[in-house]
Short mmCIF file of C-alpha atoms in Angstrom, two decimals:
data_model
loop_
_atom_site.label_atom_id
_atom_site.label_comp_id
_atom_site.label_asym_id
_atom_site.label_seq_id
_atom_site.Cartn_x
_atom_site.Cartn_y
_atom_site.Cartn_z
CA MET A 54 101.33 86.43 75.10
CA ALA A 55 103.54 89.49 75.21
CA ALA A 56 103.47 91.61 78.36
CA ARG A 57 101.43 94.79 78.11
CA SER A 58 103.72 97.82 78.05
CA PRO A 59 103.04 100.45 80.70
CA SER A 60 101.08 103.46 79.57
CA SER A 61 101.67 107.09 80.42
CA LEU A 62 100.02 108.35 83.58
CA ALA A 63 99.72 111.89 82.21
CA PRO A 64 96.36 111.57 80.33
CA ALA A 65 94.49 110.25 83.38
CA PHE A 66 96.05 112.89 85.64
CA ALA A 67 95.34 115.67 83.12
CA LEU A 68 91.68 114.66 82.82
CA ALA A 69 91.23 114.43 86.59
CA TYR A 70 92.88 117.81 87.15
CA ALA A 71 90.83 119.46 84.39
CA LEU A 72 87.60 118.22 85.99
CA LEU A 73 88.68 119.63 89.36
CA VAL A 74 89.53 123.00 87.79
CA ALA A 75 86.18 123.08 85.98
CA TYR A 76 84.25 122.45 89.19
CA ALA A 77 86.26 125.07 91.09
CA CYS A 78 85.65 127.69 88.39
CA LEU A 79 81.91 126.95 88.10
CA HIS A 80 81.15 126.42 91.79
CA PRO A 81 78.39 126.40 93.06
CA LEU A 82 76.88 125.33 89.69
CA THR A 83 73.50 126.90 90.49
CA GLY A 84 71.56 129.99 89.44
CA TRP A 85 72.38 129.89 85.73
CA ARG A 86 70.86 132.86 83.88
CA ASP A 87 71.38 135.07 80.85
CA SER A 88 72.54 138.53 81.93
CA GLY A 89 71.39 140.08 78.65
CA LEU A 90 74.90 141.37 77.91
CA PRO A 91 76.94 140.22 74.92
CA ALA A 92 78.41 136.80 75.64
CA PHE A 93 82.02 137.90 75.12
CA ASP A 94 81.78 141.51 76.26
CA TRP A 95 84.09 140.73 79.19
CA LEU A 96 86.85 139.76 76.79
CA TRP A 97 87.25 143.32 75.47
CA ALA A 98 86.73 145.12 78.78
CA PRO A 99 89.64 147.35 79.91
CA TRP A 100 91.93 145.78 82.47
CA PRO A 101 91.24 147.06 85.98
CA LYS A 102 93.52 149.73 87.38
CA TYR A 103 93.69 147.88 90.68
CA PHE A 104 93.76 144.15 91.18
CA ILE A 105 94.66 141.70 93.93
CA LEU A 106 98.11 140.28 93.31
CA GLU A 107 97.31 137.09 95.26
CA ASP A 108 94.32 136.50 92.97
CA LEU A 109 96.50 136.77 89.86
CA LEU A 110 99.13 134.45 91.31
CA PHE A 111 96.41 131.94 92.20
CA ASN A 112 95.22 131.95 88.59
CA ILE A 113 98.75 131.39 87.32
CA LEU A 114 99.59 128.61 89.77
CA GLY A 115 96.23 126.91 89.25
CA TYR A 116 96.86 126.35 85.54
CA LEU A 117 100.56 125.54 85.75
CA PRO A 118 99.97 121.84 86.58
CA LEU A 119 97.35 121.61 83.82
CA GLY A 120 99.80 122.87 81.20
CA LEU A 121 102.46 120.44 82.46
CA LEU A 122 100.11 117.44 82.39
CA LEU A 123 98.75 118.32 78.94
CA ALA A 124 102.26 118.58 77.49
CA ALA A 125 103.26 115.28 79.11
CA ALA A 126 100.15 113.60 77.66
CA LEU A 127 101.01 114.53 74.08
CA PRO A 128 102.91 112.07 71.84
CA ALA A 129 106.50 111.62 72.99
CA GLN A 130 107.88 111.89 69.43
CA TRP A 131 106.68 115.48 69.06
CA ARG A 132 109.29 118.20 69.20
CA PHE A 133 109.60 120.49 72.20
CA ALA A 134 108.11 123.57 70.51
CA ARG A 135 105.11 121.66 69.13
CA LYS A 136 104.27 120.07 72.46
CA ALA A 137 104.61 123.34 74.37
CA LEU A 138 102.52 125.28 71.83
CA VAL A 139 99.69 122.73 71.64
CA ALA A 140 99.54 122.26 75.43
CA ALA A 141 99.52 126.01 76.08
CA LEU A 142 96.79 126.48 73.45
CA LEU A 143 94.64 123.73 74.98
CA ALA A 144 95.02 125.22 78.46
CA GLY A 145 94.14 128.69 77.14
CA LEU A 146 91.06 127.43 75.30
CA PHE A 147 89.95 125.51 78.38
CA SER A 148 90.23 128.66 80.50
CA PHE A 149 88.40 130.69 77.84
CA GLY A 150 85.50 128.23 77.86
CA LEU A 151 85.21 128.30 81.65
CA GLU A 152 85.35 132.10 81.79
CA ALA A 153 82.62 132.29 79.13
CA LEU A 154 80.43 129.96 81.21
CA GLN A 155 81.05 132.09 84.31
CA ASN A 156 79.28 134.90 82.50
CA TYR A 157 76.03 132.98 83.10
CA LEU A 158 76.56 132.47 86.84
CA PRO A 159 75.43 135.30 89.14
CA SER A 160 77.99 134.35 91.79
CA ARG A 161 80.94 134.50 89.36
CA VAL A 162 82.47 137.24 87.22
CA ALA A 163 84.08 136.51 83.86
CA SER A 164 87.39 138.36 83.62
CA ASN A 165 90.00 138.82 80.92
CA LEU A 166 92.54 139.29 83.71
CA ASP A 167 91.77 135.80 85.01
CA LEU A 168 92.04 134.47 81.46
CA GLY A 169 95.43 136.12 81.07
CA GLY A 170 96.68 134.65 84.34
CA ASN A 171 95.40 131.19 83.44
CA ALA A 172 96.99 131.38 79.99
CA ALA A 173 100.31 132.45 81.51
CA GLY A 174 100.20 129.59 83.99
CA GLY A 175 99.29 127.13 81.24
CA LEU A 176 102.20 128.34 79.12
CA LEU A 177 104.71 128.00 81.97
CA GLY A 178 103.43 124.54 82.75
CA ALA A 179 103.49 123.55 79.07
CA LEU A 180 107.14 124.60 78.77
CA ALA A 181 108.02 122.54 81.84
CA GLY A 182 105.95 119.59 80.63
CA ALA A 183 107.50 119.63 77.16
CA ARG A 184 110.93 119.54 78.77
CA TRP A 185 110.49 117.13 81.69
CA GLY A 186 106.99 115.63 81.33
CA SER A 187 107.98 112.43 79.54
CA ALA A 188 110.88 111.77 81.91
CA LEU A 189 108.53 112.11 84.86
CA LEU A 190 105.14 110.79 83.67
CA GLY A 191 105.90 108.84 80.49
CA PRO A 192 105.65 105.03 80.10
CA GLN A 193 109.25 104.68 81.24
CA GLY A 194 109.31 107.78 83.44
CA ARG A 195 110.36 108.00 87.06
CA LEU A 196 106.80 108.05 88.36
CA GLN A 197 105.84 105.03 86.26
CA ARG A 198 108.85 103.07 87.53
CA TRP A 199 107.98 103.98 91.12
CA ARG A 200 104.38 102.93 90.49
CA ALA A 201 105.47 99.55 89.11
CA ARG A 202 107.57 98.92 92.21
CA SER A 203 105.26 100.23 94.91
CA VAL A 204 101.61 100.21 93.73
CA ILE A 205 99.37 97.34 92.62
CA GLY A 206 99.06 97.00 88.87
CA GLY A 207 96.31 97.78 86.40
CA ARG A 208 93.49 100.29 86.67
CA SER A 209 93.11 99.42 90.36
CA GLY A 210 96.47 101.00 91.11
CA GLU A 211 95.69 104.10 89.05
CA ALA A 212 92.31 104.53 90.76
CA GLY A 213 93.99 104.19 94.15
CA LEU A 214 96.53 106.87 93.30
CA VAL A 215 93.76 109.22 92.17
CA LEU A 216 91.86 108.63 95.42
CA ILE A 217 94.97 109.35 97.48
CA GLY A 218 95.46 112.59 95.56
CA LEU A 219 91.83 113.55 96.19
CA TRP A 220 92.18 112.76 99.89
CA LEU A 221 95.19 115.08 100.13
CA LEU A 222 93.20 117.77 98.31
CA GLY A 223 90.38 117.38 100.84
CA GLN A 224 92.85 117.97 103.69
CA LEU A 225 93.41 121.48 102.32
CA GLY A 226 89.87 122.47 103.29
CA ALA A 227 89.22 125.28 105.77
CA THR A 228 88.34 123.11 108.77
CA ASP A 229 90.16 122.33 112.01
CA LEU A 230 89.41 118.59 111.83
CA VAL A 231 92.35 116.50 110.65
CA PHE A 232 91.76 113.24 108.71
CA ALA A 233 88.02 114.03 108.63
CA SER A 234 85.99 113.45 105.47
CA GLY A 235 82.46 112.56 104.43
CA ASP A 236 80.75 115.61 105.93
CA LEU A 237 77.41 115.50 104.11
CA ARG A 238 75.85 117.60 106.87
CA SER A 239 77.66 120.76 105.77
CA LEU A 240 77.21 119.93 102.09
CA LEU A 241 73.42 119.68 102.49
CA GLY A 242 73.08 122.50 105.03
CA ILE A 243 71.87 120.25 107.88
CA PRO A 244 72.40 121.66 111.40
CA ALA A 245 74.49 119.80 113.96
CA PRO A 246 72.38 117.20 115.81
CA LEU A 247 74.25 117.71 119.12
CA PRO A 248 74.98 120.97 120.96
CA PHE A 249 78.56 121.93 121.65
CA ARG A 250 80.11 121.02 124.97
CA PRO A 251 83.91 120.99 125.38
CA GLU A 252 84.14 117.46 126.77
CA ARG A 253 81.76 116.14 124.10
CA PHE A 254 83.69 117.80 121.28
CA ILE A 255 87.02 116.46 122.58
CA ALA A 256 85.63 112.92 122.78
CA PHE A 257 84.25 113.09 119.23
CA ASP A 258 87.46 114.67 117.94
CA THR A 259 89.57 111.93 119.56
CA ALA A 260 87.52 109.09 118.07
CA LEU A 261 87.29 110.82 114.69
CA THR A 262 91.04 111.42 114.41
CA ALA A 263 91.92 107.89 115.52
CA SER A 264 89.49 106.19 113.13
CA GLY A 265 90.45 108.53 110.26
CA LEU A 266 94.16 107.82 110.76
CA LEU A 267 93.56 104.08 110.86
CA ALA A 268 91.37 104.23 107.74
CA ILE A 269 93.79 106.19 105.54
CA GLY A 270 96.81 104.21 106.75
CA LEU A 271 95.24 100.86 105.88
CA PHE A 272 93.79 102.25 102.65
CA VAL A 273 97.33 103.04 101.49
CA ARG A 274 98.56 99.61 102.59
CA CYS A 275 95.78 97.86 100.63
CA MET A 276 96.82 99.53 97.36
CA THR A 277 100.60 99.18 97.71
CA ARG A 278 102.99 96.30 97.24
CA GLY A 279 105.31 94.80 99.83
CA ALA A 280 105.45 95.21 103.58
CA SER A 281 107.30 98.51 103.85
CA PRO A 282 105.47 101.09 106.01
CA LEU A 283 107.12 104.01 104.15
CA PRO A 284 104.21 104.69 101.72
CA VAL A 285 101.77 104.73 104.63
CA LEU A 286 103.93 107.10 106.68
CA ALA A 287 104.55 109.33 103.63
CA VAL A 288 100.82 109.78 102.90
CA ILE A 289 100.04 110.48 106.56
CA ALA A 290 102.87 113.03 106.72
CA LEU A 291 101.60 114.70 103.52
CA GLY A 292 98.09 114.83 104.98
CA ILE A 293 99.34 116.51 108.16
CA GLY A 294 101.39 118.92 106.04
CA ALA A 295 98.35 119.77 103.89
CA LYS A 296 96.18 120.40 106.97
CA SER A 297 98.91 122.56 108.52
CA LEU A 298 99.18 124.59 105.30
CA ALA A 299 95.40 125.07 105.19
CA THR A 300 95.16 126.26 108.79
CA TRP A 301 98.10 128.62 108.24
CA ILE A 302 96.36 130.17 105.22
CA PHE A 303 92.68 130.15 106.24
CA PHE A 304 92.77 130.60 110.01
CA GLU A 305 93.25 133.84 111.91
CA PRO A 306 95.93 134.45 112.97
CA GLY A 307 97.86 132.15 110.63
CA ALA A 308 98.67 129.25 112.95
CA PRO A 309 99.76 126.07 111.13
CA LEU A 310 99.06 123.84 114.14
CA ALA A 311 95.58 125.19 114.95
CA TRP A 312 94.22 121.77 113.99
CA LEU A 313 96.19 120.09 116.81
CA THR A 314 93.41 120.27 119.38
CA PRO A 315 93.49 118.14 122.56
CA GLY A 316 91.17 115.65 120.87
CA ALA A 317 93.29 115.49 117.72
CA GLU A 318 96.44 114.97 119.78
CA ARG A 319 94.91 112.06 121.66
CA GLY A 320 93.43 110.65 118.48
CA LEU A 321 96.82 110.63 116.74
CA LEU A 322 98.33 108.67 119.61
CA ILE A 323 95.48 106.15 119.73
CA GLY A 324 95.22 105.83 115.95
CA GLY A 325 98.98 105.38 115.58
CA GLY A 326 98.96 102.70 118.30
CA LEU A 327 96.21 100.82 116.44
CA LEU A 328 97.73 101.27 112.99
CA LEU A 329 101.15 99.78 113.73
CA PRO A 330 99.93 96.24 114.62
CA ALA A 331 97.24 96.43 111.91
CA LEU A 332 99.99 96.77 109.28
CA LEU A 333 101.11 93.23 110.16
CA LEU A 334 97.71 91.63 109.53
CA PRO A 335 96.73 89.76 106.32
CA ARG A 336 95.51 91.96 103.49
CA LEU A 337 91.89 90.83 103.68
CA ALA A 338 91.80 91.69 107.39
CA GLN A 339 93.27 95.09 106.57
CA HIS A 340 90.51 95.64 104.00
CA ALA A 341 87.86 94.88 106.60
CA ILE A 342 89.39 97.14 109.26
CA ALA A 343 89.95 99.96 106.76
CA GLY A 344 86.32 99.85 105.64
CA THR A 345 85.00 99.70 109.21
CA SER A 346 87.21 102.60 110.29
CA LEU A 347 86.11 104.59 107.27
CA LEU A 348 82.43 104.05 108.11
CA LEU A 349 83.03 105.01 111.75
CA ALA A 350 84.92 108.19 110.85
CA THR A 351 82.21 109.19 108.37
CA ALA A 352 79.47 108.71 110.96
CA LEU A 353 81.42 110.71 113.57
CA VAL A 354 82.12 113.65 111.27
CA ASN A 355 78.38 114.00 110.65
CA LEU A 356 77.57 113.83 114.37
CA ILE A 357 80.34 115.98 115.87
CA PRO A 358 79.12 119.33 117.27
CA GLU A 359 80.09 122.54 115.50
CA ASN A 360 83.17 124.21 116.94
CA PRO A 361 82.15 127.79 117.82
CA TYR A 362 85.78 128.79 118.35
CA LEU A 363 86.89 128.01 114.79
CA PRO A 364 89.20 130.97 113.96
CA PHE A 365 88.44 131.14 110.22
CA ASP A 366 89.70 134.35 108.58
CA ARG A 367 86.47 135.87 107.23
CA ARG A 368 88.42 138.44 105.20
CA LEU A 369 89.29 135.69 102.73
CA ALA A 370 85.64 135.22 101.80
CA GLY A 371 85.89 138.17 99.40
CA PHE A 372 88.47 136.45 97.21
CA SER A 373 86.79 134.65 94.31
CA ASN A 374 89.56 132.07 94.05
CA VAL A 375 89.29 131.25 97.75
CA PHE A 376 85.54 130.77 97.22
CA SER A 377 86.28 128.41 94.31
CA PHE A 378 88.95 126.49 96.15
CA HIS A 379 86.86 126.11 99.30
CA GLY A 380 83.93 124.82 97.24
CA LEU A 381 86.18 122.30 95.50
CA THR A 382 87.85 120.98 98.65
CA GLY A 383 84.48 120.82 100.41
CA LEU A 384 82.94 118.67 97.67
CA VAL A 385 85.96 116.35 97.42
CA ASP A 386 86.19 116.02 101.19
CA SER A 387 82.47 115.23 101.50
CA LEU A 388 82.34 112.54 98.82
CA TRP A 389 85.77 110.93 99.22
CA PRO A 390 84.99 108.20 101.79
CA TYR A 391 82.10 106.84 99.74
CA ALA A 392 84.30 106.44 96.67
CA ALA A 393 87.08 105.01 98.85
CA LEU A 394 84.72 102.51 100.45
CA ALA A 395 83.52 101.31 97.02
CA TYR A 396 87.16 100.97 95.94
CA LEU A 397 88.10 98.98 99.04
CA SER A 398 85.07 96.71 98.62
CA ALA A 399 85.87 95.95 94.98
CA LEU A 400 89.55 95.41 95.68
CA GLY A 401 88.86 93.22 98.71
CA LEU A 402 86.31 91.15 96.77
CA TRP A 403 88.81 90.58 93.97
CA ARG A 404 91.51 89.55 96.41
CA GLY A 405 89.14 87.24 98.25
CA GLU A 406 88.10 85.48 95.06
CA HIS A 407 91.72 85.23 93.95
CA LEU A 408 92.80 83.63 97.23
CA ALA A 409 89.81 81.28 97.25
CA ALA A 410 90.60 80.09 93.74
CA ALA A 411 94.33 79.66 94.35
CA PRO A 412 94.21 76.40 96.38
CA ALA A 413 91.92 74.72 93.85
CA SER A 414 94.11 75.70 90.93
CA ALA A 415 97.21 74.55 92.77
CA GLN A 416 95.88 71.01 93.19
CA PRO A 417 97.00 68.47 90.58
CA ALA A 418 94.42 67.29 88.10
CA PRO A 419 92.89 63.88 88.90
CA ARG A 420 94.47 60.97 87.02
CA ARG A 421 92.24 58.99 84.71
CA ARG A 422 92.05 55.22 85.07
CA ALA A 423 93.62 53.46 82.17
CA ARG A 424 91.34 51.26 80.09
CA ARG A 425 92.04 47.59 80.08
#
């Protein structure tokens, strides 16, 4: 049987990114109503005399990856102009649909300025995707070749890559807790079960950071090939970079290392000391430790007291795009460990069955007695 040729990664990435954009634009998805105004009245409204430049740039940058991924997902034999035009048109129509839906949400405002920024970002991304998308994301692209070398094959590898991307997105949330995810308490509006005391918070923060570091490190190891620790270290470094970027943007004053509390510092040392020997264990043992660490970190993040000294910049609350982004990262961060735990369980079960069947299949078939 001929080997199955690798497929482009762009369609899966484009779909996942489009779903994230849709949730961010329609957050919080409640309070739908008909305002009584014409459905597309916002489209012909005069552009405002004053607007926030950061808001416009956010709209442009938010749709740039979508345009790139859409162009890369189109047939490789299409010409540059056709791919760029179709991808830009799809991104523009997608933005138009979301802005029209925002007209029915009381917490959102449909805007032709936002539509223009999104369309511009989609066009820029489409031009880049038509030029470099196939070389990067195509069946024989650089990313596909790296994936074949470093990540387990099939849909399991693709699902693992998507989960890693979602974990990095969750680290961009406006919270001072590094490597923390699964906070259903905040998502459901449940108050903290324990009052704040400095020594209690530091102890929880230490255990949470250590277990979170161990969980994400072994999660990466379970979905990668070989024994090299570089993928694990790269994802951890990207997570720390994402958290530093978030604290620099959302905290007041902008301090990129505001997340490095005494508890987080101790947790990094303890978690790193536990992770290094765990990388030498058999894969099934790593699955078990990763799942246990993930459960522990999820329990701790729902029990840790609220930090009353969190220096969140409240001035950012007035920006609609910050509201959207914070809602998106909060949802992803809250639900990620449950999806990751299901992934680890399925992958570990498959590996366990594969290893259990290997010795039996390796044994020679019994010889039949010859008839006399």
